[in-house]
C-alpha positions as protocol buffer text, in pm:
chain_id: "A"
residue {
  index: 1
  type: UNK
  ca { x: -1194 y: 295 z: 2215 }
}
residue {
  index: 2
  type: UNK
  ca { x: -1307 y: -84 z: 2107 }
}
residue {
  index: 3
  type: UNK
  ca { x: -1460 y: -243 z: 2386 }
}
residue {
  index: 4
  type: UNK
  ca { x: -1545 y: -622 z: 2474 }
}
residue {
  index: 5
  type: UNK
  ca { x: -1753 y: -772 z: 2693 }
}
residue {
  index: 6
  type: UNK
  ca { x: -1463 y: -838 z: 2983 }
}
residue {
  index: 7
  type: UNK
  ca { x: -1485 y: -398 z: 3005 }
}
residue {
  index: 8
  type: UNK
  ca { x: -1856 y: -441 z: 3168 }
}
residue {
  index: 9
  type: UNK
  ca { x: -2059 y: -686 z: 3429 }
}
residue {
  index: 10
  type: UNK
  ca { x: -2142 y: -1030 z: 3292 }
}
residue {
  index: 11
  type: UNK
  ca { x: -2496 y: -997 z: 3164 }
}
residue {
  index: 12
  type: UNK
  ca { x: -2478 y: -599 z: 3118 }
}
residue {
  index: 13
  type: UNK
  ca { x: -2660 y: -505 z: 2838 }
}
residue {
  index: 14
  type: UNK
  ca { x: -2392 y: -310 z: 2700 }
}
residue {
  index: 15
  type: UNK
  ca { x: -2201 y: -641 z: 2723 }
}
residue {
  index: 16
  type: UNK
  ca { x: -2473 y: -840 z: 2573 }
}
residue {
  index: 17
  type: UNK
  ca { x: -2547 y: -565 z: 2295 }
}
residue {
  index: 18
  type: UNK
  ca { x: -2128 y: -591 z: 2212 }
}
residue {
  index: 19
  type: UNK
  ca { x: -2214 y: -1004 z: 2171 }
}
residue {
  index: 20
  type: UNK
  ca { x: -2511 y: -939 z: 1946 }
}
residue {
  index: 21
  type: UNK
  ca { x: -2330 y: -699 z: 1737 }
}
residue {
  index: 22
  type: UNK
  ca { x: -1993 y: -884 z: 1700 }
}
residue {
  index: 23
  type: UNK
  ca { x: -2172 y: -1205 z: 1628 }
}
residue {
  index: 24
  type: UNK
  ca { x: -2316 y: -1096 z: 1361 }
}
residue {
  index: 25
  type: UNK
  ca { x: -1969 y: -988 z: 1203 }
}
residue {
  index: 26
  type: UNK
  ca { x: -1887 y: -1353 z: 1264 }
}
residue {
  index: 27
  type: UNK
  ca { x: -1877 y: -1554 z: 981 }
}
residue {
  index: 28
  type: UNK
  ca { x: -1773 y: -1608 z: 640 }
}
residue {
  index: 29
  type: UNK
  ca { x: -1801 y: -1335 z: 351 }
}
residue {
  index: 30
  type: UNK
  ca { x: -1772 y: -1328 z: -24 }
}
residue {
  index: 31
  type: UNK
  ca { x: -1642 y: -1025 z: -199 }
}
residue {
  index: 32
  type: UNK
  ca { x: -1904 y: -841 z: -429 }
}
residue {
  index: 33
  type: UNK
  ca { x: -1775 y: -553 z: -456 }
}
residue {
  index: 34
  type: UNK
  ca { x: -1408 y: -340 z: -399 }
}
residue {
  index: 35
  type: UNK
  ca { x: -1542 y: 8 z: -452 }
}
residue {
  index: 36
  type: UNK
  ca { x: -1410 y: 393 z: -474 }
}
residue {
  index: 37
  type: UNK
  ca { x: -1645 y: 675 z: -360 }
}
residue {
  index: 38
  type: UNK
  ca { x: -1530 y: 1011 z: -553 }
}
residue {
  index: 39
  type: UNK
  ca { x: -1651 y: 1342 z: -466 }
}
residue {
  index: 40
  type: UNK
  ca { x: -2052 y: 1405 z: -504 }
}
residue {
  index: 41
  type: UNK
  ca { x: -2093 y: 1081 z: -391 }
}
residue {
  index: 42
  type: UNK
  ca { x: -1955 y: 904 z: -773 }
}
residue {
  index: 43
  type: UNK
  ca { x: -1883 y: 520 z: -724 }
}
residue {
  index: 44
  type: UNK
  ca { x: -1669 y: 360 z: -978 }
}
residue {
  index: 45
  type: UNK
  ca { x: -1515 y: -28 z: -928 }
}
residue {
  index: 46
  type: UNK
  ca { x: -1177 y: -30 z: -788 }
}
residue {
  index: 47
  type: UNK
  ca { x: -932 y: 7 z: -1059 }
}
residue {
  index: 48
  type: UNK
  ca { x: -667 y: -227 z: -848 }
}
residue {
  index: 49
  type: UNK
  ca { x: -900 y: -512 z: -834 }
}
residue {
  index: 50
  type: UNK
  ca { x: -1126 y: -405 z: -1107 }
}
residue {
  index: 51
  type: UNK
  ca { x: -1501 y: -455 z: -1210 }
}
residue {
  index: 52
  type: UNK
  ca { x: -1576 y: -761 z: -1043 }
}
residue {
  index: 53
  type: UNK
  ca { x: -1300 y: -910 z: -790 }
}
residue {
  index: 54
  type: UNK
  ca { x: -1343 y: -1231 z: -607 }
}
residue {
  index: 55
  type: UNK
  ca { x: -1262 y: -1294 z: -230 }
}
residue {
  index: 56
  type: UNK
  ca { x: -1371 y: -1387 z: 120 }
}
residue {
  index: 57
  type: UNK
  ca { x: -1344 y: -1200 z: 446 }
}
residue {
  index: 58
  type: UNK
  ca { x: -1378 y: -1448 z: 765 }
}
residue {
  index: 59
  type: UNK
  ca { x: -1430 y: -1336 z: 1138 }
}
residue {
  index: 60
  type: UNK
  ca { x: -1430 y: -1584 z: 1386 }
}
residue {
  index: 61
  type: UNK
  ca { x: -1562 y: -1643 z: 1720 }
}
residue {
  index: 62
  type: UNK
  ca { x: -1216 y: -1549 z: 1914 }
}
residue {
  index: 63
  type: UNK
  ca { x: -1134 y: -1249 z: 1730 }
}
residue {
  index: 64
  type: UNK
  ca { x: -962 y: -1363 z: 1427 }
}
residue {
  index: 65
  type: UNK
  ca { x: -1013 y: -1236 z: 1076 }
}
residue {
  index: 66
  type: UNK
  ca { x: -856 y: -1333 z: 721 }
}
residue {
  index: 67
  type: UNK
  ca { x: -906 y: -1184 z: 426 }
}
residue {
  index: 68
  type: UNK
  ca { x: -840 y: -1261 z: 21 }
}
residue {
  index: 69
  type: UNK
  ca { x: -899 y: -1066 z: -231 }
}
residue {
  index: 70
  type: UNK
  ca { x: -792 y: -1130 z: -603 }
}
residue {
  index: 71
  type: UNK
  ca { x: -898 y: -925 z: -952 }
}
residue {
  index: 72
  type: UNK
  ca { x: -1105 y: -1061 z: -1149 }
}
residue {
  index: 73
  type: UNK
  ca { x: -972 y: -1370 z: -1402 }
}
residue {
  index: 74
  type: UNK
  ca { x: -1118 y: -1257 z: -1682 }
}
residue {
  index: 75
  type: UNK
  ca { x: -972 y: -931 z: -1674 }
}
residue {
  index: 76
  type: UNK
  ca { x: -667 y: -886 z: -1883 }
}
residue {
  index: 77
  type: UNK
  ca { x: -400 y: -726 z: -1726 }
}
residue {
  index: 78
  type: UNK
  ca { x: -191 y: -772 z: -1390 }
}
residue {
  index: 79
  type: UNK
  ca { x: -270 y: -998 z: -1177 }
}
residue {
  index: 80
  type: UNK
  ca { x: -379 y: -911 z: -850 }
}
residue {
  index: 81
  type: UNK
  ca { x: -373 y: -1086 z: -518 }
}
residue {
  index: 82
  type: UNK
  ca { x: -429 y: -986 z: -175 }
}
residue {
  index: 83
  type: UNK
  ca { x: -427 y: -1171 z: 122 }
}
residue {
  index: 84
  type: UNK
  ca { x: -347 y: -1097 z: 549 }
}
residue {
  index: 85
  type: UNK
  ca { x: -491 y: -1205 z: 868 }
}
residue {
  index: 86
  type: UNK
  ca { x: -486 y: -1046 z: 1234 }
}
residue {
  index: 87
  type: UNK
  ca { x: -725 y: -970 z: 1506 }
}
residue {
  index: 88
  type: UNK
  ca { x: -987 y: -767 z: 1525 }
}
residue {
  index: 89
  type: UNK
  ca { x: -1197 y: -567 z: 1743 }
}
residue {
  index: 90
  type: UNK
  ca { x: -1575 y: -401 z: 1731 }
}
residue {
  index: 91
  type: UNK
  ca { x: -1684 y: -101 z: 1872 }
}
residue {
  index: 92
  type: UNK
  ca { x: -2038 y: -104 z: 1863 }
}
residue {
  index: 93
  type: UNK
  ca { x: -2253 y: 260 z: 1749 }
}
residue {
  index: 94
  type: UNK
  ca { x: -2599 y: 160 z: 1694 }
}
residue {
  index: 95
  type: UNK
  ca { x: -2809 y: -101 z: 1601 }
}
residue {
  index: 96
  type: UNK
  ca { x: -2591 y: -355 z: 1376 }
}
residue {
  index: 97
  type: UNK
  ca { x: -2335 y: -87 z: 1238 }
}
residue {
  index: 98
  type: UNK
  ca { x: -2022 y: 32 z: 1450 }
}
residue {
  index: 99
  type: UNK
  ca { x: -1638 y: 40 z: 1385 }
}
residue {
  index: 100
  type: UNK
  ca { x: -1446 y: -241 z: 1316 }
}
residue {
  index: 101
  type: UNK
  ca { x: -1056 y: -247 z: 1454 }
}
residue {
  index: 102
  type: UNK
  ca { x: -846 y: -531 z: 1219 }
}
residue {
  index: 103
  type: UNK
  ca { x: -466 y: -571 z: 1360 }
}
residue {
  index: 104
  type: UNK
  ca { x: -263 y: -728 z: 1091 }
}
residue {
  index: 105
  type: UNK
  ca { x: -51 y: -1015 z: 1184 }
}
residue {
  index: 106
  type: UNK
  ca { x: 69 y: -1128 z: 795 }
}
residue {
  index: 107
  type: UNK
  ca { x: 4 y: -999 z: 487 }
}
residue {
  index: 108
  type: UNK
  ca { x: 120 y: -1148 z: 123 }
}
residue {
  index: 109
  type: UNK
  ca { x: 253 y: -757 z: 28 }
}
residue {
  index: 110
  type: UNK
  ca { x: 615 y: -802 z: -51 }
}
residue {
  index: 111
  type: UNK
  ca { x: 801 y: -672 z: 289 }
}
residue {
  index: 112
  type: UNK
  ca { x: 647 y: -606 z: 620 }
}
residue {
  index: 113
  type: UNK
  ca { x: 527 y: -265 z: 561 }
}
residue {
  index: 114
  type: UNK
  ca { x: 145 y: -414 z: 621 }
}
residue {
  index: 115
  type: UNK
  ca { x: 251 y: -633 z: 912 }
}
residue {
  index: 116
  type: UNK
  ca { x: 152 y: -445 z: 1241 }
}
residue {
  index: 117
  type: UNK
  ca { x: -77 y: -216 z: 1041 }
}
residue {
  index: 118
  type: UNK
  ca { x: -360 y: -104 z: 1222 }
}
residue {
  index: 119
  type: UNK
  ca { x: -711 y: -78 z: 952 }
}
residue {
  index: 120
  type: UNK
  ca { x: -1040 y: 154 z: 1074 }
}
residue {
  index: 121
  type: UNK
  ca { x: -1339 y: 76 z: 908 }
}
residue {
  index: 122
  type: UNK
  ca { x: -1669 y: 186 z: 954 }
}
residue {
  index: 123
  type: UNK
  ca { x: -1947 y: -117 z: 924 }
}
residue {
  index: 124
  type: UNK
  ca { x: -2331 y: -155 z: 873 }
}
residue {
  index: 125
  type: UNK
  ca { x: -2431 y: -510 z: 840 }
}
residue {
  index: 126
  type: UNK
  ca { x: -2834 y: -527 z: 664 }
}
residue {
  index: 127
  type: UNK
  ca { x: -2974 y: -852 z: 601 }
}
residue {
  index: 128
  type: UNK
  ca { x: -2666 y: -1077 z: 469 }
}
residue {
  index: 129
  type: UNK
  ca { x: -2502 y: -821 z: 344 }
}
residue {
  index: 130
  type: UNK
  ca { x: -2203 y: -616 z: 547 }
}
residue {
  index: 131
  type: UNK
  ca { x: -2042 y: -321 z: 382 }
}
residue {
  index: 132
  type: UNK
  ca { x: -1717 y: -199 z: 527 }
}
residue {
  index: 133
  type: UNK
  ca { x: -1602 y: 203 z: 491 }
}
residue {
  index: 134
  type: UNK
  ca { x: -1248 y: 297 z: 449 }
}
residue {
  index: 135
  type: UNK
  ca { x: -1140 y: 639 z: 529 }
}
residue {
  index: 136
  type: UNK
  ca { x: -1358 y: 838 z: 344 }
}
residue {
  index: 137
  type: UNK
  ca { x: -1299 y: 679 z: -23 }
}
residue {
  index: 138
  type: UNK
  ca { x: -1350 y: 274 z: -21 }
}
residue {
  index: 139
  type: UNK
  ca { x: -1656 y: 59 z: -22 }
}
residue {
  index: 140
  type: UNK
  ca { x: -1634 y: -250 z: 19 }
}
residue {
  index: 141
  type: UNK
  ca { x: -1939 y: -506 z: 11 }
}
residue {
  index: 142
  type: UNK
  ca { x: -1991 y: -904 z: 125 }
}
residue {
  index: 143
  type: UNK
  ca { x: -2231 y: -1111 z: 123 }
}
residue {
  index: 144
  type: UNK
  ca { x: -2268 y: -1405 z: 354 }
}
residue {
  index: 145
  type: UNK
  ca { x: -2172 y: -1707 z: 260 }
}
residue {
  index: 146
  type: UNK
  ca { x: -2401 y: -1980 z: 386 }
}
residue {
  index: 147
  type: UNK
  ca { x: -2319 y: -2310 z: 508 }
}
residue {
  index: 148
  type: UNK
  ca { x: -2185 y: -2557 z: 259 }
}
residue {
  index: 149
  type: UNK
  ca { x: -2201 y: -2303 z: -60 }
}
Protein backbone atom coordinates (compact mmCIF):
# COMPACT_ATOMS: atom_id res chain seq x y z
CA UNK A 1 0.00 0.00 0.00
CA UNK A 2 1.63 3.64 -0.96
CA UNK A 3 2.49 5.34 2.04
CA UNK A 4 3.35 9.14 2.90
CA UNK A 5 4.89 10.68 5.47
CA UNK A 6 1.38 11.72 7.46
CA UNK A 7 1.23 7.33 7.97
CA UNK A 8 4.40 7.69 10.51
CA UNK A 9 5.84 10.22 13.41
CA UNK A 10 7.25 13.49 12.12
CA UNK A 11 10.96 12.88 11.85
CA UNK A 12 10.62 8.90 11.58
CA UNK A 13 13.05 7.65 9.43
CA UNK A 14 10.69 5.75 7.51
CA UNK A 15 9.02 9.16 7.03
CA UNK A 16 12.17 10.89 6.19
CA UNK A 17 13.42 7.91 3.87
CA UNK A 18 9.63 8.32 1.95
CA UNK A 19 10.86 12.36 1.54
CA UNK A 20 14.25 11.39 0.20
CA UNK A 21 12.89 8.94 -2.16
CA UNK A 22 9.87 10.94 -3.52
CA UNK A 23 12.01 13.99 -3.91
CA UNK A 24 14.02 12.63 -6.04
CA UNK A 25 11.01 11.62 -8.41
CA UNK A 26 10.32 15.34 -8.26
CA UNK A 27 11.11 17.14 -11.12
CA UNK A 28 11.04 17.48 -14.72
CA UNK A 29 11.87 14.53 -17.27
CA UNK A 30 12.57 14.19 -20.95
CA UNK A 31 11.56 11.12 -22.80
CA UNK A 32 14.55 8.97 -24.21
CA UNK A 33 13.18 6.16 -24.65
CA UNK A 34 9.34 4.27 -24.95
CA UNK A 35 10.52 0.69 -24.90
CA UNK A 36 9.03 -3.09 -25.25
CA UNK A 37 10.80 -5.93 -23.36
CA UNK A 38 9.96 -9.36 -25.34
CA UNK A 39 10.66 -12.66 -23.99
CA UNK A 40 14.58 -13.52 -23.24
CA UNK A 41 14.91 -10.24 -22.24
CA UNK A 42 14.70 -8.68 -26.38
CA UNK A 43 14.15 -4.79 -26.32
CA UNK A 44 12.87 -3.27 -29.42
CA UNK A 45 11.53 0.71 -29.58
CA UNK A 46 7.91 1.01 -29.13
CA UNK A 47 6.24 0.57 -32.37
CA UNK A 48 3.30 3.20 -31.17
CA UNK A 49 5.71 5.93 -30.58
CA UNK A 50 8.53 4.54 -32.55
CA UNK A 51 12.44 4.76 -32.58
CA UNK A 52 12.94 7.90 -30.95
CA UNK A 53 9.73 9.71 -29.33
CA UNK A 54 9.89 13.02 -27.64
CA UNK A 55 8.17 13.98 -24.26
CA UNK A 56 8.37 15.10 -20.66
CA UNK A 57 7.13 13.50 -17.49
CA UNK A 58 6.79 16.18 -14.47
CA UNK A 59 6.24 15.32 -10.67
CA UNK A 60 5.77 17.97 -8.44
CA UNK A 61 6.21 18.73 -4.90
CA UNK A 62 2.30 18.13 -3.90
CA UNK A 63 1.78 15.05 -5.71
CA UNK A 64 0.99 16.06 -9.15
CA UNK A 65 2.32 14.50 -12.32
CA UNK A 66 1.80 15.29 -16.21
CA UNK A 67 2.95 13.55 -18.84
CA UNK A 68 3.43 14.06 -22.95
CA UNK A 69 4.52 11.89 -25.11
CA UNK A 70 4.51 12.31 -29.01
CA UNK A 71 6.29 9.95 -31.96
CA UNK A 72 8.89 11.06 -33.39
CA UNK A 73 8.50 14.01 -36.35
CA UNK A 74 10.55 12.60 -38.60
CA UNK A 75 8.90 9.44 -38.73
CA UNK A 76 6.48 9.00 -41.51
CA UNK A 77 3.39 7.66 -40.63
CA UNK A 78 0.52 8.48 -37.97
CA UNK A 79 0.89 10.85 -35.84
CA UNK A 80 1.02 10.17 -32.35
CA UNK A 81 0.22 12.16 -29.28
CA UNK A 82 -0.21 11.39 -25.76
CA UNK A 83 -0.87 13.45 -23.02
CA UNK A 84 -2.81 13.07 -19.09
CA UNK A 85 -2.19 14.31 -15.69
CA UNK A 86 -3.30 13.00 -12.09
CA UNK A 87 -1.77 12.32 -8.79
CA UNK A 88 0.56 10.17 -7.80
CA UNK A 89 1.87 8.23 -5.03
CA UNK A 90 5.42 6.37 -4.04
CA UNK A 91 5.89 3.43 -2.23
CA UNK A 92 9.32 3.27 -1.37
CA UNK A 93 11.43 -0.56 -1.70
CA UNK A 94 14.98 0.22 -1.36
CA UNK A 95 17.43 2.63 -1.85
CA UNK A 96 16.10 5.11 -4.73
CA UNK A 97 13.81 2.47 -6.59
CA UNK A 98 10.15 1.61 -5.32
CA UNK A 99 6.62 1.68 -6.96
CA UNK A 100 5.15 4.53 -8.29
CA UNK A 101 1.04 4.91 -8.00
CA UNK A 102 -0.17 7.67 -10.98
CA UNK A 103 -4.17 8.38 -10.66
CA UNK A 104 -5.30 9.85 -13.87
CA UNK A 105 -7.38 12.89 -13.72
CA UNK A 106 -7.44 13.79 -17.84
CA UNK A 107 -6.10 12.25 -20.56
CA UNK A 108 -6.16 13.52 -24.45
CA UNK A 109 -7.47 9.63 -25.50
CA UNK A 110 -10.72 10.20 -27.25
CA UNK A 111 -13.48 9.26 -24.39
CA UNK A 112 -12.91 8.77 -20.76
CA UNK A 113 -11.85 5.26 -20.81
CA UNK A 114 -8.23 6.59 -19.30
CA UNK A 115 -9.85 9.04 -16.91
CA UNK A 116 -9.89 7.37 -13.37
CA UNK A 117 -7.32 4.81 -14.56
CA UNK A 118 -5.16 3.68 -12.01
CA UNK A 119 -1.09 3.04 -13.65
CA UNK A 120 1.59 0.64 -11.47
CA UNK A 121 4.96 1.14 -12.32
CA UNK A 122 7.94 -0.10 -10.94
CA UNK A 123 10.91 2.74 -10.66
CA UNK A 124 14.77 2.88 -10.15
CA UNK A 125 16.06 6.34 -10.41
CA UNK A 126 20.42 6.16 -11.04
CA UNK A 127 22.16 9.28 -11.47
CA UNK A 128 19.70 11.58 -13.68
CA UNK A 129 18.27 9.03 -15.17
CA UNK A 130 14.71 7.30 -13.89
CA UNK A 131 13.39 4.33 -15.74
CA UNK A 132 9.79 3.39 -15.13
CA UNK A 133 8.49 -0.58 -15.56
CA UNK A 134 5.13 -1.35 -16.85
CA UNK A 135 3.64 -4.64 -16.17
CA UNK A 136 6.09 -6.89 -17.25
CA UNK A 137 6.59 -5.54 -21.03
CA UNK A 138 7.36 -1.53 -21.12
CA UNK A 139 10.46 0.45 -20.44
CA UNK A 140 10.36 3.56 -20.28
CA UNK A 141 13.50 5.95 -19.70
CA UNK A 142 13.99 9.97 -18.69
CA UNK A 143 16.45 11.90 -18.19
CA UNK A 144 16.40 14.97 -16.04
CA UNK A 145 15.94 17.96 -17.37
CA UNK A 146 18.01 20.65 -15.71
CA UNK A 147 17.13 24.08 -14.94
CA UNK A 148 16.67 26.42 -17.84
CA UNK A 149 17.48 23.65 -20.72
Amino acid sequence: IPFSPQDFGQGSSKALMYQSVKMGVVGTWKLISFQQVRFGDEVQPDEWLGKKPTGLLAHDTNGYVSAQYMRDPEEKGLDRYYAWFGTYKIEEKEGMEGIVEYRVQGSSMVGQEHVGLIKRAMFKISGDRLVLTTGYDKRVTFERVEKGK
